[in-house]
Coordinates of C-alpha atoms in Angstrom, one line a residue:
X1 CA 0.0 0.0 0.0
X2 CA 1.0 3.5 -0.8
X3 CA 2.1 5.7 2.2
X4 CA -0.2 7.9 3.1
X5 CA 0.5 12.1 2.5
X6 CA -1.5 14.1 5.0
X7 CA -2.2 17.9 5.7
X8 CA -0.8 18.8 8.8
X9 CA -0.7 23.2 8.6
X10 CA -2.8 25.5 6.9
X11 CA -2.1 28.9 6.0
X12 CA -4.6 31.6 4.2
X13 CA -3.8 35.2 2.9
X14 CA -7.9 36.0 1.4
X15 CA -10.2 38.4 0.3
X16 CA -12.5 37.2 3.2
X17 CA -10.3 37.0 5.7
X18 CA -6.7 37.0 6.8
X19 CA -5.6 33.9 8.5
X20 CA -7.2 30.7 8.4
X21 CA -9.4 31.4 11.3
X22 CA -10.7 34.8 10.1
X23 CA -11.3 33.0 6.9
X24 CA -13.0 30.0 7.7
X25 CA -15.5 32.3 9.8
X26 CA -16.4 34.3 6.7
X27 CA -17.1 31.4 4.9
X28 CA -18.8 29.6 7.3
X29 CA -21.4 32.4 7.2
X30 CA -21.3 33.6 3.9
X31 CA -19.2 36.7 4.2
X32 CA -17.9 38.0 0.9
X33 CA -14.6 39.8 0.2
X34 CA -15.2 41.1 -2.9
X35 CA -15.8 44.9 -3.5
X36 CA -14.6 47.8 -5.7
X37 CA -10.6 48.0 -6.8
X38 CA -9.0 49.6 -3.8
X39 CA -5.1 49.5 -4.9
X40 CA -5.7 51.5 -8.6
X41 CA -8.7 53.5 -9.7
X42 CA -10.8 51.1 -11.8
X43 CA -12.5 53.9 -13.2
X44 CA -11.1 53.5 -16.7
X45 CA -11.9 49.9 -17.2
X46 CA -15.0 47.8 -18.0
X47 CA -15.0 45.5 -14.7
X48 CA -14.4 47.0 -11.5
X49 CA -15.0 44.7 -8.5
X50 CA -12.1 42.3 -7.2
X51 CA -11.5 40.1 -4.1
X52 CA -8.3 42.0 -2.4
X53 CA -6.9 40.8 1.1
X54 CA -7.9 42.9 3.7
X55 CA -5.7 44.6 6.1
X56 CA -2.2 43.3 4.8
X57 CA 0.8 45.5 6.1
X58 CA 3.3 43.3 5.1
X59 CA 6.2 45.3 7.0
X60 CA 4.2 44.0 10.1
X61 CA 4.8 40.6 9.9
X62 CA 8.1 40.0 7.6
X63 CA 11.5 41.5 8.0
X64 CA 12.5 44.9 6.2
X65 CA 15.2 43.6 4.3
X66 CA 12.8 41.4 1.7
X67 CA 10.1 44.1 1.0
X68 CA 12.2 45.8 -1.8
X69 CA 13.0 42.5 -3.3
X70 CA 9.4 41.3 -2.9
X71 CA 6.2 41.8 -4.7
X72 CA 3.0 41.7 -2.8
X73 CA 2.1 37.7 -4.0
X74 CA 5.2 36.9 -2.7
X75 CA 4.9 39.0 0.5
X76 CA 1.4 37.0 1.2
X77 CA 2.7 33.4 0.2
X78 CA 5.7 34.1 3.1
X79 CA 3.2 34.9 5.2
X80 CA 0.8 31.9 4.6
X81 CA 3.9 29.8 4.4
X82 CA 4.9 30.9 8.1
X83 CA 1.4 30.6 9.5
X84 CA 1.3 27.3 8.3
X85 CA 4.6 26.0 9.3
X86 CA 3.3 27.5 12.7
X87 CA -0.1 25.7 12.5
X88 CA 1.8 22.3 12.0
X89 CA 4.0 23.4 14.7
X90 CA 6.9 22.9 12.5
X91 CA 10.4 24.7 13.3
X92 CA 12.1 24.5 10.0
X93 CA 15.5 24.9 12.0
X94 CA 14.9 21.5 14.1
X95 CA 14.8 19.6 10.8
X96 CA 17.4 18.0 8.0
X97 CA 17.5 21.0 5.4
X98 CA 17.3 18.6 2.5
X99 CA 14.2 17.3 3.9
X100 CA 12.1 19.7 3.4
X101 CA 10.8 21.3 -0.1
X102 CA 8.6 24.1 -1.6
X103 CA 6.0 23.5 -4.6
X104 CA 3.8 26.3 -5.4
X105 CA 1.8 27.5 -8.3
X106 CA 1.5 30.5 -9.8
X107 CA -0.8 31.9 -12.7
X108 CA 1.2 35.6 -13.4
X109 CA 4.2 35.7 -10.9
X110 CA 4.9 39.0 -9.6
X111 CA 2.9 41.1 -11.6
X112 CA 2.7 44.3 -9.7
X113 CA 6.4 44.6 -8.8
X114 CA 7.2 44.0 -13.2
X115 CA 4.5 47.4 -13.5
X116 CA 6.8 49.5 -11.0
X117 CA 10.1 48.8 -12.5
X118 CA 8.7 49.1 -16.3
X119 CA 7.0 52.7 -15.2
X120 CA 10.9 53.4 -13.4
X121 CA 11.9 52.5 -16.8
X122 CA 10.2 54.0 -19.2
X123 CA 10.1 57.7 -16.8
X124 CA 13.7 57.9 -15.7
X125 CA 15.9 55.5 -17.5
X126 CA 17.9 51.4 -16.9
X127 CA 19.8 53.1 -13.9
X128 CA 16.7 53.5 -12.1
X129 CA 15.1 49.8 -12.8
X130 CA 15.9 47.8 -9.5
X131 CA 17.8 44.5 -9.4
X132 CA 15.3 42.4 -7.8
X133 CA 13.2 42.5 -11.2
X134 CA 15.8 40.2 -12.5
X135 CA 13.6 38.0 -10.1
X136 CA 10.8 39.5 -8.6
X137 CA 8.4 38.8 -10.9
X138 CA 9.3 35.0 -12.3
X139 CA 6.7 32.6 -11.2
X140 CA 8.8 30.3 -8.9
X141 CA 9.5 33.4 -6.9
X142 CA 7.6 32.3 -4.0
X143 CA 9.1 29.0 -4.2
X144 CA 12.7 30.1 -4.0
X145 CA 11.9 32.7 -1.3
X146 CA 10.2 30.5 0.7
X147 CA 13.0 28.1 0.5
X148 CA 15.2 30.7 1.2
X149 CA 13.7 32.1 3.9
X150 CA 13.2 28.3 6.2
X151 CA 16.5 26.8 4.8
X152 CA 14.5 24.3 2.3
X153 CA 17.0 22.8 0.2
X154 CA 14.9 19.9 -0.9
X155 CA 12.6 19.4 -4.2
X156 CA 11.2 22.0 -5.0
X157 CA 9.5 23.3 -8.4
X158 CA 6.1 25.3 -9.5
X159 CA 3.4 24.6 -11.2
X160 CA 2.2 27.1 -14.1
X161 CA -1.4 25.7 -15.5
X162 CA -3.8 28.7 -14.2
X163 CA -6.3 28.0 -11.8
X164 CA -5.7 24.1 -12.0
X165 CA -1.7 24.7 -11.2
X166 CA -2.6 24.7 -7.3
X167 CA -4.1 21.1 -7.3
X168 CA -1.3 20.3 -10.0
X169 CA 1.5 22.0 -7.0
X170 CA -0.3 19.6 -4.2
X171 CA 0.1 16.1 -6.3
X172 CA 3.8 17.3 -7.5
X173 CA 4.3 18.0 -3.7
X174 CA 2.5 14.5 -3.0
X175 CA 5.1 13.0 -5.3
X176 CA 7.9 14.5 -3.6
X177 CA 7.0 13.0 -0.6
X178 CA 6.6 9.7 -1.5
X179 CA 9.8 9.6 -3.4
X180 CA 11.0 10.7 0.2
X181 CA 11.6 13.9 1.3
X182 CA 9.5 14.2 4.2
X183 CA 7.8 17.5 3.9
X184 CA 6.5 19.9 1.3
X185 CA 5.2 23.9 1.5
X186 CA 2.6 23.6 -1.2
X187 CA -0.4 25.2 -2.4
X188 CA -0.4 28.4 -4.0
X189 CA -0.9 32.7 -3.9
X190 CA -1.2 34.7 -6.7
X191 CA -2.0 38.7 -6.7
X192 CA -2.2 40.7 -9.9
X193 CA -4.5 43.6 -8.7
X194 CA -2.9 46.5 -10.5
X195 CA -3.6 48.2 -13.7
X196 CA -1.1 46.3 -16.1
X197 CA -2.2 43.1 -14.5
X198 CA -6.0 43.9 -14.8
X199 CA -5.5 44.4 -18.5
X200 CA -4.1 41.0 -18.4
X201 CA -7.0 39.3 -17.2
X202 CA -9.5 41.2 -19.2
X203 CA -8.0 39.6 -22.0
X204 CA -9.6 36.3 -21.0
X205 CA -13.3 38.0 -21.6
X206 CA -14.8 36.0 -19.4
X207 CA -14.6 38.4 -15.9
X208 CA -18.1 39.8 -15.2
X209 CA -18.6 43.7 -15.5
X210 CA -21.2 43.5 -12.4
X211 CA -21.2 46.7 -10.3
X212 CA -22.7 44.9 -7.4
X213 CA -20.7 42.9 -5.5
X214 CA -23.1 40.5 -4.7
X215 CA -24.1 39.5 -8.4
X216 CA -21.4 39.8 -9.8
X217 CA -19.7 36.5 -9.9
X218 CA -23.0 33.9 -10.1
X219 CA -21.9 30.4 -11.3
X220 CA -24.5 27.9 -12.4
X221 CA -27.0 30.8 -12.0
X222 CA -29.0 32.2 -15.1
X223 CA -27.4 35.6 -14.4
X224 CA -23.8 34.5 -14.7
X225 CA -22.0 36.9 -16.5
X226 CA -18.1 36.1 -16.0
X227 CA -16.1 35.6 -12.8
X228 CA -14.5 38.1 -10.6
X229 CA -11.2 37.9 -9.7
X230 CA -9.2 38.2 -6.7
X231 CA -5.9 37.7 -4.8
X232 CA -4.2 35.3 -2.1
X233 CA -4.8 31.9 -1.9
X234 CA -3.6 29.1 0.8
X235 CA -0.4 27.2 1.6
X236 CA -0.3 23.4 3.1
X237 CA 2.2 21.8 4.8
X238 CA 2.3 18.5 3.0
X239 CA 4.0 15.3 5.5
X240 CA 4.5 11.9 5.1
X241 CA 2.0 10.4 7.3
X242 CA 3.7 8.2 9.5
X243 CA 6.5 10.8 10.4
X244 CA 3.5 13.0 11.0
X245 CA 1.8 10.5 13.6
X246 CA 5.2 10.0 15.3
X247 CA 5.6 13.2 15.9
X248 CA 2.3 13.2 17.7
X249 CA 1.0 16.0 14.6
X250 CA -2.8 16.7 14.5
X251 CA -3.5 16.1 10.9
X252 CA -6.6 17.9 8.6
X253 CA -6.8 15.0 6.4
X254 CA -5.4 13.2 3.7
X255 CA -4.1 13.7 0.1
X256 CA -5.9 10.6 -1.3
X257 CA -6.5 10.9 -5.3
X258 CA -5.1 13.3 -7.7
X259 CA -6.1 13.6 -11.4
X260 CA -5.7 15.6 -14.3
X261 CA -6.4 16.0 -18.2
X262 CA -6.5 18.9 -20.8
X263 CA -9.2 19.3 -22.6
X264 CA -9.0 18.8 -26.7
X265 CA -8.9 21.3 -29.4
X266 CA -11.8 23.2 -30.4
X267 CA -13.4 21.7 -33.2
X268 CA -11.7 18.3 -32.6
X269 CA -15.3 16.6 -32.0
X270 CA -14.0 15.6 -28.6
X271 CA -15.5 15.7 -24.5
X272 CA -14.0 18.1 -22.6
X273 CA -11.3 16.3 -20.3
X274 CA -13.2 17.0 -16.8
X275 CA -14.9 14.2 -16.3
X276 CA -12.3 12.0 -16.9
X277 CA -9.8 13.7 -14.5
X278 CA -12.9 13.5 -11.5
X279 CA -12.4 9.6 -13.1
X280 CA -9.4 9.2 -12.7
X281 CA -8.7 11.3 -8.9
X282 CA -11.8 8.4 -7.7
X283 CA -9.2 5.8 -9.3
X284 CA -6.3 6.8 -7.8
X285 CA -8.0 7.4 -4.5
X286 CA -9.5 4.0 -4.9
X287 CA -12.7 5.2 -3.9
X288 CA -16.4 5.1 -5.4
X289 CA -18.6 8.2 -6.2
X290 CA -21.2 7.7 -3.3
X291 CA -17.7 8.0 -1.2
X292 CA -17.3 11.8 -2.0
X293 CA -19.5 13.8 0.6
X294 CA -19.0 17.1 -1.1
X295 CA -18.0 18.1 -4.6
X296 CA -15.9 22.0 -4.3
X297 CA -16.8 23.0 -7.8
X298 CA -14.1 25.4 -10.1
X299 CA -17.3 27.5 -11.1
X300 CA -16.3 29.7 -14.2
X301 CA -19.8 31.7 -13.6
X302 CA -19.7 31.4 -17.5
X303 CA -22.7 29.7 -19.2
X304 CA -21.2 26.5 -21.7
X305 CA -18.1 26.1 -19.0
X306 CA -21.0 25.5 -16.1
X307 CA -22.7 23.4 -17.8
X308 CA -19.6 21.5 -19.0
X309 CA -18.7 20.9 -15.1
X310 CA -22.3 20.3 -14.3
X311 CA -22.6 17.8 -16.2
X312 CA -19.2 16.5 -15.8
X313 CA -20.3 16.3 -11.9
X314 CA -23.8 14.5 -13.1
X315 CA -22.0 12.0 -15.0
X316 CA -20.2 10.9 -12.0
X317 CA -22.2 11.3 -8.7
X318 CA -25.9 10.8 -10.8
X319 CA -28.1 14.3 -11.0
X320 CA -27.9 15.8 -8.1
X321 CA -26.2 13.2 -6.4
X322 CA -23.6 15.0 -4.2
X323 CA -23.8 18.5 -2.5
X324 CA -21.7 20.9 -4.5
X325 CA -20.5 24.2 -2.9
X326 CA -18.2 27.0 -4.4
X327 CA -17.1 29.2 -1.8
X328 CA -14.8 31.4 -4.0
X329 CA -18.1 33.4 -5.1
X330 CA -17.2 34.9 -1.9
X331 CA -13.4 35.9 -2.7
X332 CA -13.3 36.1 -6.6
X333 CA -11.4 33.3 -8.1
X334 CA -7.9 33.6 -7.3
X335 CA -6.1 31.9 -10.1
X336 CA -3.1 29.3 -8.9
X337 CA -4.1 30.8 -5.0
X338 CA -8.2 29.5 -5.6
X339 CA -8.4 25.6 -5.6
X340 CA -5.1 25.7 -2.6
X341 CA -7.8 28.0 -0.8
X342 CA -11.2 25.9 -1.6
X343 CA -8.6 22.6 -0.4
X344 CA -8.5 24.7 3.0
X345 CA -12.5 24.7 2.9
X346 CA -12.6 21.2 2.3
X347 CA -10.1 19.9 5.1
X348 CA -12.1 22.2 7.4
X349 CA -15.9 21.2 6.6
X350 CA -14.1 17.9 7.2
X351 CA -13.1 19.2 10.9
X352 CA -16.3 21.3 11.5
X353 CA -18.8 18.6 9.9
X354 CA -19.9 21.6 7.7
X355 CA -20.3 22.7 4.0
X356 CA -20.0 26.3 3.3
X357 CA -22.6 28.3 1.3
X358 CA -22.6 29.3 -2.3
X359 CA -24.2 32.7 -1.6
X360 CA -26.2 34.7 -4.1
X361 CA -26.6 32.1 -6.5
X362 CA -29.7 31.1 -7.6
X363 CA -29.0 27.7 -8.8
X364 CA -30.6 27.1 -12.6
X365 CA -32.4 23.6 -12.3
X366 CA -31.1 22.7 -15.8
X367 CA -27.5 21.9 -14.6
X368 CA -29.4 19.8 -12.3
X369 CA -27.0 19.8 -9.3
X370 CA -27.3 20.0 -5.9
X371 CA -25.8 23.5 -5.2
X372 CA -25.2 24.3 -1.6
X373 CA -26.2 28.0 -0.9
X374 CA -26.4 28.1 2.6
X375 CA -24.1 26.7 4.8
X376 CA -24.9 22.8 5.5
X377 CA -24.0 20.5 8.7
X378 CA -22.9 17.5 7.2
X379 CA -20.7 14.2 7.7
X380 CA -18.0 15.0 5.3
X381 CA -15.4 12.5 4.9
X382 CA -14.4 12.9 2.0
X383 CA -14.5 16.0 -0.4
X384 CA -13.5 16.6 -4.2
X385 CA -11.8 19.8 -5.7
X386 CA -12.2 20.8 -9.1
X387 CA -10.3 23.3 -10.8
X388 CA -9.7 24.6 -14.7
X389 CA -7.2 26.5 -15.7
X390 CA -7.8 29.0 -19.0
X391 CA -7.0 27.1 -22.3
X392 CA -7.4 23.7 -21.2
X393 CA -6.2 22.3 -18.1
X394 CA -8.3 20.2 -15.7
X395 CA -7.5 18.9 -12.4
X396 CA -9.3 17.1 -10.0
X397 CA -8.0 16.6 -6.1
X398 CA -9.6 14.0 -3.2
X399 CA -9.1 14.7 0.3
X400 CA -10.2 12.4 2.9
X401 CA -10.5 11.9 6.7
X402 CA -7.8 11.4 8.8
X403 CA -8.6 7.6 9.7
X404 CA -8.1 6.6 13.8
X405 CA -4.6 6.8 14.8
X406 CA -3.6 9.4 13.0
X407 CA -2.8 8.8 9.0

């Protein structure tokens, strides 16, 4: 039998709330973080609303020296990264450096800082263009800082595949482990809330241009006009599961089955590739449908991609055959940052016995699932994550119960 990988930390940075605590409250009651651009005037542009982190003084909780060298996703993946080393009670010091890795995701890298140094360019000249860009804004930034900053010299990596790249990050992590390193920083965080970075994403044409934050972003509803996007995400500390029971570790759950496709070419005649990587995360997991207590759905809040997952979900669980929640309607979705974040949902409607809400949405009875829109008590062993990235990718992630004894 496979060794078992198991959640032992959590750490959020999200539009809803700042710490996994904060967050989880929000959630629990259907608290959105969404609201008008705050860090540029929106003014200008056709969609306006984001999900930004609240209250995020980064000069508060990291050292002076990395905030010129940082930009503002990497500032809030350190953070999440300490608070969940802290929440696992891990003291990266006390351990065998090449032990421990980092695998995170990222969608745009450091989008924000590239905008600062390209305006220093273009208005006063190369001299003035800081040295740190030659970094700053890659996409394993937070990777290699993280490792830098806990002495991680093991595997490490990132995933690059959108909104699917932070499931693809946990199963690359899960890999790690099992080939044996015994623990991995993984998830991911992703913040591109500035003007060159929202011209970015409006590229995409699918982010709603709602003025009310409350419909807005309304997947699998007959108003859905687009998502709304947003920054942060979560990070996981990712441990072998029988080092983490001898070290007496309270453990969230357990990385069970891990699946992913890309969807054809257009034209090609072809099903999408969703289903089949649900298929194939059951497989893995060894697990049957009527296992899976809650589905956490991607939820593009466009019309032909709902009804692609609804029916993708239909074709495995049976029509309305399993309670199916998105809880990012409540933060925006956050690119590689949003499924790490709805994993942290999942592992803790498996602690609380609850399912948070999908608020605002009034489900349309043709995708004929069983959309959760208020928060639900619920025996929730198991739970599947869904996520899409743009252009193709799928990705499908089972997390189970911690079974008695520990792994």
């Amino acid at each position: 039998m496979t060794a078992p990988v198991v959640v032992t930390g959590i750490g959020v940075t999200a539009p809803n709330g700042l710490g996994t605590g904060p967050y989880w409250e929000a959630t629990r009651i259907g608290r959105s973080g969404i609201g008008r651009i705050s860090r540029f005037d929106p003014s200008p542009y056709p969609s306006r609303l984001a999900g930004e982190v609240p209250g995020f003084h980064a000069e508060e909780h990291l050292p002076n020296r990395l905030l010129p060298q940082t930009d503002r996703m990497t500032r809030l993946a350190l953070v999440a990264a300490d608070w969940a080393l802290a929440d696992a009670g891990i003291k990266p010091a006390e351990l065998p450096e090449f032990d421990m890795g980092v695998v995170t995701a990222s969608a745009s890298g450091g989008f924000e800082f590239g905008q600062n140094e390209l305006r220093a360019l273009w208005s006063k000249g190369g001299q003035y263009v800081s040295a740190y860009q030659s970094f700053a804004w890659f996409y394993a930034v937070n990777s290699g800082q993280i490792s830098i900053r806990n002495g991680m010299k093991g595997p490490s990596g990132v995933l690059v595949s959108d909104q699917a790249g932070g499931l693809d990050a946990i199963a690359q992590a899960r890999r790690q482990i099992r080939r044996g390193t015994r623990l991995i920083v993984s998830g991911g965080v992703d913040a591109s809330i500035c003007s060159w970075g929202w011209v970015a994403q409006l590229t995409s044409e699918r982010i709603s241009t709602g003025e009310d934050p409350d419909r807005a972003y309304l997947p699998f509803d007959r108003e859905a006009r687009g998502h709304v996007p947003g920054e942060g995400g979560a990070l996981h500390i990712l441990e072998d599961g029988e080092s983490a029971r001898e070290r007496g570790a309270r453990i969230y759950g357990e990385i069970a089955g891990y699946g992913s496709t890309f969807d054809p070419g257009p034209g090609s005649g072809r099903p999408p590739g969703l289903r089949r990587a649900i298929q194939l995360a059951l497989d893995d997991a060894g697990m049957a449908p009527d296992e899976v207590d809650v589905v956490f759905a991607d939820a593009a809040a466009v019309p032909e991609l709902d009804r692609i997952e609804a029916q993708a979900v239909s074709g495995v669980f049976g029509r309305r055959g399993v309670p199916v929640t998105a809880p990012k309607t409540m933060t925006g979705r956050l690119y590689s940052g949003g499924a790490p974040l709805d994993l942290a949902a999942a592992l803790l409607a498996i602690r609380d016995g609850l399912i948070p809400p999908t608020p605002n949405v009034t489900p349309d009875p043709a995708y004929q699932i069983d959309l959760v829109t208020r928060a639900r008590p619920a025996s929730v062993r198991a739970a599947l994550v869904v996520a899409r990235g743009h252009g193709g990718f799928n990705s499908a992630l089972i997390v189970r119960a911690p079974q008695a004894g520990g792994v």
